[in-house]
Tab-separated table of C-alpha atoms in Angstrom:
chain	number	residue	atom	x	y	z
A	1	UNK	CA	-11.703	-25.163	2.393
A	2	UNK	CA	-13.230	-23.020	0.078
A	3	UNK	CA	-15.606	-21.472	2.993
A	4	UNK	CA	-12.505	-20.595	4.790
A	5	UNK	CA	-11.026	-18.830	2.174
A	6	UNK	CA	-13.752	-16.624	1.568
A	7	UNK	CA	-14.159	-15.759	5.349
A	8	UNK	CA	-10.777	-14.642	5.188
A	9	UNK	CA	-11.620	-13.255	2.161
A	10	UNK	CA	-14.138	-11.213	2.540
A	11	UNK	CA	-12.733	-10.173	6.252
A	12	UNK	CA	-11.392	-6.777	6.417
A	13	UNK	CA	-9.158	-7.741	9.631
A	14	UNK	CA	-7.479	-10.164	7.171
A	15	UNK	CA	-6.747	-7.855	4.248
A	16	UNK	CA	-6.032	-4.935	6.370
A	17	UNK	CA	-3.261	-7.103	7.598
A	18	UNK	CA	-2.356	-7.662	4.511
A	19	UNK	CA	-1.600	-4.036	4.276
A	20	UNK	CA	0.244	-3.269	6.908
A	21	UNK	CA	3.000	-6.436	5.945
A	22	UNK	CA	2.886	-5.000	2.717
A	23	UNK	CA	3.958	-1.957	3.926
A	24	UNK	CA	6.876	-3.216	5.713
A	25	UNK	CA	7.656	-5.453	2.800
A	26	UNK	CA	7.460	-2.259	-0.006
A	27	UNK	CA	9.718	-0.254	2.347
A	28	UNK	CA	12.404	-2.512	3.332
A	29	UNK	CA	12.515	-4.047	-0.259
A	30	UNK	CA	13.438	-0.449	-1.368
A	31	UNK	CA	15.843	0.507	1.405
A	32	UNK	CA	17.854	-3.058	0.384
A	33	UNK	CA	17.998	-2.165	-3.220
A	34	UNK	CA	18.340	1.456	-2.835
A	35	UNK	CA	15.746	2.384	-4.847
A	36	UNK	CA	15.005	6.094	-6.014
A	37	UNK	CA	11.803	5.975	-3.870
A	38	UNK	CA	14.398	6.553	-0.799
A	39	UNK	CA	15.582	9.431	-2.327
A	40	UNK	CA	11.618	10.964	-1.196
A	41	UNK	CA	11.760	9.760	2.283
A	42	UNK	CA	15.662	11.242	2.460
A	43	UNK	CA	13.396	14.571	1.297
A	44	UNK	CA	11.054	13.953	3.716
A	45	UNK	CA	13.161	13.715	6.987
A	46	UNK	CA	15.799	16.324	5.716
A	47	UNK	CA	12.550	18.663	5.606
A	48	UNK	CA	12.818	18.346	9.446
A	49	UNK	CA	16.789	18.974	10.133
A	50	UNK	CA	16.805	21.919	7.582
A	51	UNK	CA	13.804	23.132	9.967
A	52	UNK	CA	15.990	22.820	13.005
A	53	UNK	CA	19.166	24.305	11.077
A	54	UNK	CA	16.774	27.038	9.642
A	55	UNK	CA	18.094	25.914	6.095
A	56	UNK	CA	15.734	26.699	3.209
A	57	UNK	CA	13.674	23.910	2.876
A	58	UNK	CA	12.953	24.398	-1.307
A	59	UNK	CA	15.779	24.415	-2.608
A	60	UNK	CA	18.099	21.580	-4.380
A	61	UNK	CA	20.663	20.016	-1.985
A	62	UNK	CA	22.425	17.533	-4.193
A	63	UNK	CA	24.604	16.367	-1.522
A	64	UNK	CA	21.213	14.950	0.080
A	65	UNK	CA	18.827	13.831	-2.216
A	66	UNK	CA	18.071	15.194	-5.737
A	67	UNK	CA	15.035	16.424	-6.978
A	68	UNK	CA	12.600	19.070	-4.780
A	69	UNK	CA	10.738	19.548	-0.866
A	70	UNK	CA	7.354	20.850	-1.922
A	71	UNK	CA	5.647	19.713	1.687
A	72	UNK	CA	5.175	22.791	4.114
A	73	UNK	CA	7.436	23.034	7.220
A	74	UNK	CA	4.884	21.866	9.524
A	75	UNK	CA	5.474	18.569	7.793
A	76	UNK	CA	8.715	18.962	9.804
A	77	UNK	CA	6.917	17.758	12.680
A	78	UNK	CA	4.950	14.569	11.711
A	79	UNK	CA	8.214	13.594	10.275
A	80	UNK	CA	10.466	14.114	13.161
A	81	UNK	CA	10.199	10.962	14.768
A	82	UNK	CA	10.781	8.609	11.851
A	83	UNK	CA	13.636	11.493	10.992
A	84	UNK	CA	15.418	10.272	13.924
A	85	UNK	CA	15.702	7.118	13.539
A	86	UNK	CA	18.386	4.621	11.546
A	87	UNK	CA	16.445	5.100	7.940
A	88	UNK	CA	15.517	1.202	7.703
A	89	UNK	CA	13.890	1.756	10.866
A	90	UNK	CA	12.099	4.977	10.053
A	91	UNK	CA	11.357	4.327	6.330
A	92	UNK	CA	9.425	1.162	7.594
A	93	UNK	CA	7.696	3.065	10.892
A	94	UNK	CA	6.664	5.202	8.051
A	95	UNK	CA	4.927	3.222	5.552
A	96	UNK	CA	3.146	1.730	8.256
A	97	UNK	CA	1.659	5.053	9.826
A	98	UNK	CA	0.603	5.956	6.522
A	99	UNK	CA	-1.320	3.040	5.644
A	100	UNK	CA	-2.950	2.566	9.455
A	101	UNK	CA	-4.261	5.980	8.522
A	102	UNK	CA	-5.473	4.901	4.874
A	103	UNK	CA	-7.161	1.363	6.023
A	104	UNK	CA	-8.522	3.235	9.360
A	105	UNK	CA	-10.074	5.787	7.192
A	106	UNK	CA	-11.611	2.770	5.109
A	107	UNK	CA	-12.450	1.161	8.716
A	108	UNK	CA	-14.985	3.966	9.137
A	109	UNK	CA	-16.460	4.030	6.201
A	110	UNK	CA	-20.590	3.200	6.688
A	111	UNK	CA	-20.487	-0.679	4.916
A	112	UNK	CA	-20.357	-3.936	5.696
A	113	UNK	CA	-16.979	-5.412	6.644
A	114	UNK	CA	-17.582	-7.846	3.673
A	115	UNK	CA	-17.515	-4.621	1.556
A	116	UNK	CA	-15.007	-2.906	3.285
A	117	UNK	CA	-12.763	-6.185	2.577
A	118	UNK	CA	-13.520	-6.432	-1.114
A	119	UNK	CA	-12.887	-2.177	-0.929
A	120	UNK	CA	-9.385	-2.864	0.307
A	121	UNK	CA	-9.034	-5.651	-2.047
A	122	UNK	CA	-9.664	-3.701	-5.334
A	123	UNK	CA	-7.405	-0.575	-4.014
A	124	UNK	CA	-4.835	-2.737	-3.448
A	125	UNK	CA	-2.673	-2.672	-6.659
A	126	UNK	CA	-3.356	1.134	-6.535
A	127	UNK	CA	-2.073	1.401	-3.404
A	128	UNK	CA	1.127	-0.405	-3.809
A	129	UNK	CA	2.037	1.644	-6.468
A	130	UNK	CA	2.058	4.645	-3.802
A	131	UNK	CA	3.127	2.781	-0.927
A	132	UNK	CA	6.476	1.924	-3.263
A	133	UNK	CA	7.320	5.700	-3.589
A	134	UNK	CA	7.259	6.183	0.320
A	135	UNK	CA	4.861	9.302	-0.765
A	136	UNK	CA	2.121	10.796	1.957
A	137	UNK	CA	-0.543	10.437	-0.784
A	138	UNK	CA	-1.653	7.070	1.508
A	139	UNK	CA	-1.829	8.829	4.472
A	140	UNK	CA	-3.526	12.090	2.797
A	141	UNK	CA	-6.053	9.247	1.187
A	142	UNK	CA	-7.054	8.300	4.490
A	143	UNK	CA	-7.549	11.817	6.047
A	144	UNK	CA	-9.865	12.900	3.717
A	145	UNK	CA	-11.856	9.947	4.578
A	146	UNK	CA	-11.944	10.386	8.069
A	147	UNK	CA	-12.836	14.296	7.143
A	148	UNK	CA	-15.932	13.191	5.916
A	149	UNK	CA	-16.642	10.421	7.954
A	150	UNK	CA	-16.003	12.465	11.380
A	151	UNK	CA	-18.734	15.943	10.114
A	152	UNK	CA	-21.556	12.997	9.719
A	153	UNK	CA	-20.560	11.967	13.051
A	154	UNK	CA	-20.695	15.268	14.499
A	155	UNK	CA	-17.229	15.262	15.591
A	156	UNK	CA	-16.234	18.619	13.932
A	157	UNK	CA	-12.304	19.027	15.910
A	158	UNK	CA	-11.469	15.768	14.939
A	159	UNK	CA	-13.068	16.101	11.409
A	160	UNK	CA	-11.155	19.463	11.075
A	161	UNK	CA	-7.837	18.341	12.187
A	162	UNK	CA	-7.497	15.985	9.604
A	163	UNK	CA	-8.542	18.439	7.047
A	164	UNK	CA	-5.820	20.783	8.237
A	165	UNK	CA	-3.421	18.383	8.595
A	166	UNK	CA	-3.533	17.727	4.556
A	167	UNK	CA	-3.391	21.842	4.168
A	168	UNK	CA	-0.472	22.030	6.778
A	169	UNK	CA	1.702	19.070	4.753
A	170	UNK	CA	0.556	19.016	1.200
A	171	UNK	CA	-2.223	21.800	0.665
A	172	UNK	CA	-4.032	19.270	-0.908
A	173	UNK	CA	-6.523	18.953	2.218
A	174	UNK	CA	-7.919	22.075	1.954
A	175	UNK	CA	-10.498	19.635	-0.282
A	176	UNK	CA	-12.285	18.400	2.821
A	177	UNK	CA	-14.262	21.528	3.189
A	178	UNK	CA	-16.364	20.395	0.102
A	179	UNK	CA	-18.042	18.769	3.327
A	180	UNK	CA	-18.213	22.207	4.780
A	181	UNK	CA	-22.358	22.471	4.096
A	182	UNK	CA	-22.901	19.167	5.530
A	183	UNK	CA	-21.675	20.188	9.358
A	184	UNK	CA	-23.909	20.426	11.928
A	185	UNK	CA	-22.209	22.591	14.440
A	186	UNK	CA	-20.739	25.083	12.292
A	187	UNK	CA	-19.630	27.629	14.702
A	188	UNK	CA	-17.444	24.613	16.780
A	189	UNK	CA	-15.771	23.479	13.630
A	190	UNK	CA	-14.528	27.210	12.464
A	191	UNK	CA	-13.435	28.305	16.149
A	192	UNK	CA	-11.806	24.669	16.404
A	193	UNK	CA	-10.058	25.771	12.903
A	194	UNK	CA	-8.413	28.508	13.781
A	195	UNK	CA	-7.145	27.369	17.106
A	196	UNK	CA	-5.550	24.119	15.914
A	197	UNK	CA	-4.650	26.002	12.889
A	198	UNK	CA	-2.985	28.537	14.685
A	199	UNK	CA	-1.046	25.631	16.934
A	200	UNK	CA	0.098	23.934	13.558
A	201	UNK	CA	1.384	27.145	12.137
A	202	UNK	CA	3.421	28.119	15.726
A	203	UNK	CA	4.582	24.596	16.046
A	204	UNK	CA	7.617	24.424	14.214
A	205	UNK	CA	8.991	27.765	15.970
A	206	UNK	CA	9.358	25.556	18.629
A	207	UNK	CA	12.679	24.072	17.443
A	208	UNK	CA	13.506	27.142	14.542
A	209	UNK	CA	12.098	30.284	14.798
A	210	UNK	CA	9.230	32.402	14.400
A	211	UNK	CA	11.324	34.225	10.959
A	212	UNK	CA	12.078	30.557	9.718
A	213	UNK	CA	8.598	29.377	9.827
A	214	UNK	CA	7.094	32.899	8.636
A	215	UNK	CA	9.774	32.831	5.166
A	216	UNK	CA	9.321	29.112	4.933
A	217	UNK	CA	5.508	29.764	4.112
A	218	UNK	CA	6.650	32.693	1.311
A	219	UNK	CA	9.118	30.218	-0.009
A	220	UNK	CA	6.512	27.224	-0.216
A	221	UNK	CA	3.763	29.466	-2.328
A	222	UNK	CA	7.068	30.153	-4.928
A	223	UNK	CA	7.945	26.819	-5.161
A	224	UNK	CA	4.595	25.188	-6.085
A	225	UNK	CA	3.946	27.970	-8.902
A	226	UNK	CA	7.229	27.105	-9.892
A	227	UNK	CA	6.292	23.307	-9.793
A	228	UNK	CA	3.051	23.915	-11.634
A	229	UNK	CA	4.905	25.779	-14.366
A	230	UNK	CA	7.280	22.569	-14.535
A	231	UNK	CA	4.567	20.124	-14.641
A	232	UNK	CA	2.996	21.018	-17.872
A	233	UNK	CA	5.495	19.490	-20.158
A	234	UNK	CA	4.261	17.176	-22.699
A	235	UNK	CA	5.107	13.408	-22.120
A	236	UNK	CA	6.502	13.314	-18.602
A	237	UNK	CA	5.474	11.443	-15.544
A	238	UNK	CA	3.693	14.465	-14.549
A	239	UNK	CA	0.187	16.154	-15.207
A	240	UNK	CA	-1.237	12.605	-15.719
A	241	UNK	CA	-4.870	14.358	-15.450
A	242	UNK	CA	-7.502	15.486	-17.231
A	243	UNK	CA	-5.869	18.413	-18.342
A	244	UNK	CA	-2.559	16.403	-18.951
A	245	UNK	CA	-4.687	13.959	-21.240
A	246	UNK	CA	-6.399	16.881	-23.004
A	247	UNK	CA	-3.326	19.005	-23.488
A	248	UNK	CA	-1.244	16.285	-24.868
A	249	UNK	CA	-3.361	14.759	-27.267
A	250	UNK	CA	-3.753	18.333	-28.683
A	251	UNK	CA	0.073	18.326	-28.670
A	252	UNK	CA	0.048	21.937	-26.987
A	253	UNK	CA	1.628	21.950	-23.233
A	254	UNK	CA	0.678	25.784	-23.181
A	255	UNK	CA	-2.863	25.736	-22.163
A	256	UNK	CA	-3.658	26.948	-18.831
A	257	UNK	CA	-4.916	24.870	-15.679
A	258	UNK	CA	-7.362	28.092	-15.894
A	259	UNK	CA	-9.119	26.831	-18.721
A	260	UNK	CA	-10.383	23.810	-17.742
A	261	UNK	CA	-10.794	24.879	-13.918
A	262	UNK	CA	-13.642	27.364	-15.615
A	263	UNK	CA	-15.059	24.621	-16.829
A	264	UNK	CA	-14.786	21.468	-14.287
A	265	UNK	CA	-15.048	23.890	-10.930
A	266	UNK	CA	-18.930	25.446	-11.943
A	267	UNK	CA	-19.573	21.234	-12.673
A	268	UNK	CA	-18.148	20.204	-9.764
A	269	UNK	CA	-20.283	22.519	-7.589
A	270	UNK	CA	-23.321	22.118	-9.039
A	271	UNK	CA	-25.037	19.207	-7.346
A	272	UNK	CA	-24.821	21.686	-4.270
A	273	UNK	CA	-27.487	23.088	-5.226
A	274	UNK	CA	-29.561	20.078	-3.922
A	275	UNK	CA	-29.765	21.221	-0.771
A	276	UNK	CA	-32.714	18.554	-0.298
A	277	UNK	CA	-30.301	15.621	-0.320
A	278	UNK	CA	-27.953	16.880	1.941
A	279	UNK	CA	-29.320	14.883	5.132
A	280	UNK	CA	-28.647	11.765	3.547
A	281	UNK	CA	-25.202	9.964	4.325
A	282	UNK	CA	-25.148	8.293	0.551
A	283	UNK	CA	-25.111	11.990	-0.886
A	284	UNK	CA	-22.507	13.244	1.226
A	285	UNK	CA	-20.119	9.976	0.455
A	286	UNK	CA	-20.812	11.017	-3.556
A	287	UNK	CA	-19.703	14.291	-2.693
A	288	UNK	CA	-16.570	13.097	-1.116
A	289	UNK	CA	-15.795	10.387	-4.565
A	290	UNK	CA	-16.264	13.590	-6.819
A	291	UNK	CA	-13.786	15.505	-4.674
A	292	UNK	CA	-11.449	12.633	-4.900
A	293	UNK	CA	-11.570	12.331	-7.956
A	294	UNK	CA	-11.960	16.156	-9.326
A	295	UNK	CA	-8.505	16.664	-7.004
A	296	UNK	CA	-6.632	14.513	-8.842
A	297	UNK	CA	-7.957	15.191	-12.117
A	298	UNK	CA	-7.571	19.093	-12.322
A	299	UNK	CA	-4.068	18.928	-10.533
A	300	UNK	CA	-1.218	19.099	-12.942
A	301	UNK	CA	1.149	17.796	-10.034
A	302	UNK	CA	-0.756	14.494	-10.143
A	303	UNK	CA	1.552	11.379	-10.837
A	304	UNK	CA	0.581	7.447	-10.851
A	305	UNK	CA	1.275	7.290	-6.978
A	306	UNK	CA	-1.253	10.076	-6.622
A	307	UNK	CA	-3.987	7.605	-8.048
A	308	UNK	CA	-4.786	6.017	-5.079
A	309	UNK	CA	-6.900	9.038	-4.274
A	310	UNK	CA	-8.895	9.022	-7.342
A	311	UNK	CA	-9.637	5.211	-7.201
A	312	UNK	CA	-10.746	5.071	-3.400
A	313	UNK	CA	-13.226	8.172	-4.740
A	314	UNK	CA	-13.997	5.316	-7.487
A	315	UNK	CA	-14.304	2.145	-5.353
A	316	UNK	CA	-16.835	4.998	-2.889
A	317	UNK	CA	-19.079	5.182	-5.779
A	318	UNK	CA	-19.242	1.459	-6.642
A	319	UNK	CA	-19.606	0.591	-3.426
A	320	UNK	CA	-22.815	2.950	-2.870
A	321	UNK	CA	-24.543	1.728	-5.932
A	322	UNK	CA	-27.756	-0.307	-5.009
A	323	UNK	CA	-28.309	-2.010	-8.232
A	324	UNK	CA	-24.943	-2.674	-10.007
A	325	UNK	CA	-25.325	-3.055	-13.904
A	326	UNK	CA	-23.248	-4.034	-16.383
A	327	UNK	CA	-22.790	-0.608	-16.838
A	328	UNK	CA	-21.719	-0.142	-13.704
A	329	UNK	CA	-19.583	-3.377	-13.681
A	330	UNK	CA	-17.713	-2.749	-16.901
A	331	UNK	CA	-17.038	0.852	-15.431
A	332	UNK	CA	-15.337	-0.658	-12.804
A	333	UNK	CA	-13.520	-2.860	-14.530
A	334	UNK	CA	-12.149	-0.288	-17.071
A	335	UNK	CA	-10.499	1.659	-13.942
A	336	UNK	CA	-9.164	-1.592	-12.684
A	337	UNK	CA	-7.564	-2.516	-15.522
A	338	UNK	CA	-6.616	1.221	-17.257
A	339	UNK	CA	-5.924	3.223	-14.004
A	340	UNK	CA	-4.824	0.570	-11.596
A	341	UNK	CA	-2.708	-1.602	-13.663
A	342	UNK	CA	-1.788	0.304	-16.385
A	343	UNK	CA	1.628	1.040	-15.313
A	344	UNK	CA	2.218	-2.283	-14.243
A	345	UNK	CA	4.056	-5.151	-15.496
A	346	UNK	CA	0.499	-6.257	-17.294
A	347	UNK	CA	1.147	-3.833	-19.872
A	348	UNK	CA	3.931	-4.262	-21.868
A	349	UNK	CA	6.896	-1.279	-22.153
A	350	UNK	CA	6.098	-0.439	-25.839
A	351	UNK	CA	2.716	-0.016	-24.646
A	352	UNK	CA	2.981	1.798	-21.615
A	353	UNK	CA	5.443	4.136	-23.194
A	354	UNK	CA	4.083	4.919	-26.582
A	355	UNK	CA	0.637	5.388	-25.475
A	356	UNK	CA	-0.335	5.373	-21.490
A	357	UNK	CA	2.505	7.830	-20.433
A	358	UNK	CA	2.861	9.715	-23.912
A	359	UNK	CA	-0.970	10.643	-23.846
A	360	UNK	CA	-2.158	10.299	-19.706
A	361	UNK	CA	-4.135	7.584	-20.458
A	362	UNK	CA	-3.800	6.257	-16.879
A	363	UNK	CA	-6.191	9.321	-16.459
A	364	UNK	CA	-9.265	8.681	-18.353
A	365	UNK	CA	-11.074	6.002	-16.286
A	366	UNK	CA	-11.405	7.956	-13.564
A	367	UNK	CA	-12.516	11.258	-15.888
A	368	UNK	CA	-15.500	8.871	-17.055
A	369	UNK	CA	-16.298	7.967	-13.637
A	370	UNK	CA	-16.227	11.790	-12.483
A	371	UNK	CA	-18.774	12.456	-14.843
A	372	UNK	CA	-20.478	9.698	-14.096
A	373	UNK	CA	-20.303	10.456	-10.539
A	374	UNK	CA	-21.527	13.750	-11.177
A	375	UNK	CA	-24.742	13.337	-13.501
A	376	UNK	CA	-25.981	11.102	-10.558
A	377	UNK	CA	-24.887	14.029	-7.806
A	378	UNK	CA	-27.602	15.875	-10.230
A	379	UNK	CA	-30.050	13.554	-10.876
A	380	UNK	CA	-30.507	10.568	-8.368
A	381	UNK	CA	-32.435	10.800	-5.386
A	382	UNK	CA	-30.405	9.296	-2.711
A	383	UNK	CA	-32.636	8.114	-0.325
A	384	UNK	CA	-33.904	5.659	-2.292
A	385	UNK	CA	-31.350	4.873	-5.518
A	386	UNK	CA	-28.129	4.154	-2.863
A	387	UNK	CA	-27.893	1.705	0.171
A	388	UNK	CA	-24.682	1.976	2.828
A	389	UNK	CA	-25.246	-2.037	4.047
């Protein structure tokens, strides 16, 4: 009995599965009670009919939903087909797409299907919490891991349409090209760029018009200043970051993202200079957790759905580790237990309101880890301190 349960276990078929019920579960459990996290799919497929009314697509329309559309109109287009369905239907279709995309991502990720399953395992309270806001922060997740994945495999217009595809929807994306050095055929992935870039940007003028589209993109820049600006208030569910923890502990809401991007972005490029360890796969995988978590952690927009990003760049690192310590081990553990479950029912109200909220805590697992992550980008030498099996 108890072999069986660990072949099912540690099989990442099995927990996969798990996933993708889960993601039926999450959405039709919210759709039922009419839970605020409909109010961002109603967003999300209103983002396509304002497209095809030519209706500005950042602004409030209480009638609709409340709160703000800060995904770019091309989003109009993945969303279409879940838009045009009856919303049980489509909220469900579109849970599921998202996660396929976030476990096949983990799929091709170079370890052993007993890791992989234990990988899935550990994200999964992580990605619950994200999969229970409807968000695209799953599906985003998985694209940046299928970035990576496809540049080691040489497949540069698949690896590149994924990266736009995060630029296109959510800017956030534009991160994958901190694989940029790593690409083989440089010259195919750039031309590739531009033309699939160019289709994305055309697309939507298919069913609006070339003025719509053009406006849409002036109107999307104003909005996420705007959002940025709105983010960096003291004690909200936003900015739970590095620079959220660091500007409310110091009580002062007024200090710029600028500051600690002058500080973090120099830090965060400089294991490039290690040109030496480029050709091995462990190096480029650490590059990838430090860019998972660096995009969360300098992003004042990031929220506890956004998470799952940071701790799949957390589990990467684990998961490359040769010899695991009880260093290593207790870091783990700490994110587990502070990131993952911090806003969950484990901690009580008092506590999560008081202290985990009030000062970002949620955030400063993963800011140990980045640093972590990035003295051994510096230091390690990866061909022989790192195993992918």
């Amino acid at each position: 009995m108890k072999e069986k349960f660990l072949k099912i276990l540690l099989n990442p078929k099995y927990i996969f599965g798990v996933y993708l019920i889960i993601s039926v579960v999450t959405a039709i459990s919210k759709y039922l009670r009419g839970d605020y996290a409909i109010n961002n799919y109603l967003i999300f497929k209103n983002v396509f009919f304002n497209t095809i009314h030519q209706k500005n697509l950042f602004i409030h329309y209480p009638d609709l939903y409340f709160d703000l559309n800060h995904y770019g109109v091309f989003f109009s287009a993945l969303i279409a087909p879940f838009a045009m369905m009856p919303d049980w239907l489509g909220i469900s279709l579109w849970n599921i797409a998202n996660t396929f995309i976030f476990i096949y991502g983990i799929y091709k990720l170079p370890f052993s299907d007993s890791k992989k399953a234990i990988f899935g395992l550990l994200c999964l309270q992580e990605y619950i919490t994200a999969a229970l806001s409807l968000q695209f922060n799953v599906a985003l997740t998985g694209l940046l891991l299928l970035s990576a994945v496809y540049i080691y495999e040489r497949k540069e217009v698949k690896s590149v349409t994924a990266i736009l595809i995060g630029i296109f929807v959510k800017i956030y994306g534009i991160v994958g090209l901190t694989q940029f050095f790593f690409i083989k055929n440089k010259t195919k992935f750039i031309l590739s760029g531009i033309a699939i870039a160019v289709l994305f940007f055309v697309l939507p003028m298919a069913y609006s018009s070339p003025q719509f589209v053009i406006q849409c993109y002036s109107d999307w820049f104003q909005s996420i200043v705007e959002k940025n600006s709105e983010n960096q208030v003291l004690g909200n569910m936003q900015d739970i970051s590095l620079m959220g923890f660091v500007r409310r502990v110091l009580g002062d809401a007024s200090i710029s993202n600028l500051v600690f991007l002058a500080g973090g972005l120099p830090l965060f490029a400089l294991p490039y200079i290690r040109i030496k360890q480029y050709k091995h796969y462990a190096f480029q995988l650490m590059i990838l957790a430090s860019t998972l978590l660096f995009l969360v952690l300098f992003s004042s927009s990031s929220e506890s759905p956004t998470y799952i990003i940071a701790v799949v760049g957390v589990l990467i690192w684990f998961f490359l580790q040769k010899e695991r310590t009880p260093l290593i081990i207790g870091l783990l553990v700490f994110v587990i237990i502070f990131t993952c479950f911090s806003t969950s029912d484990l901690f009580p109200k008092f506590v999560k309101e008081n202290y985990i909220i009030k000062y970002s805590l949620k955030a400063v697992p993963c800011i140990v880890i980045w640093l972590r992550v990035t003295y051994e980008l510096l230091t390690k030498d990866f061909e022989k301190n790192y195993s992918l099996n």
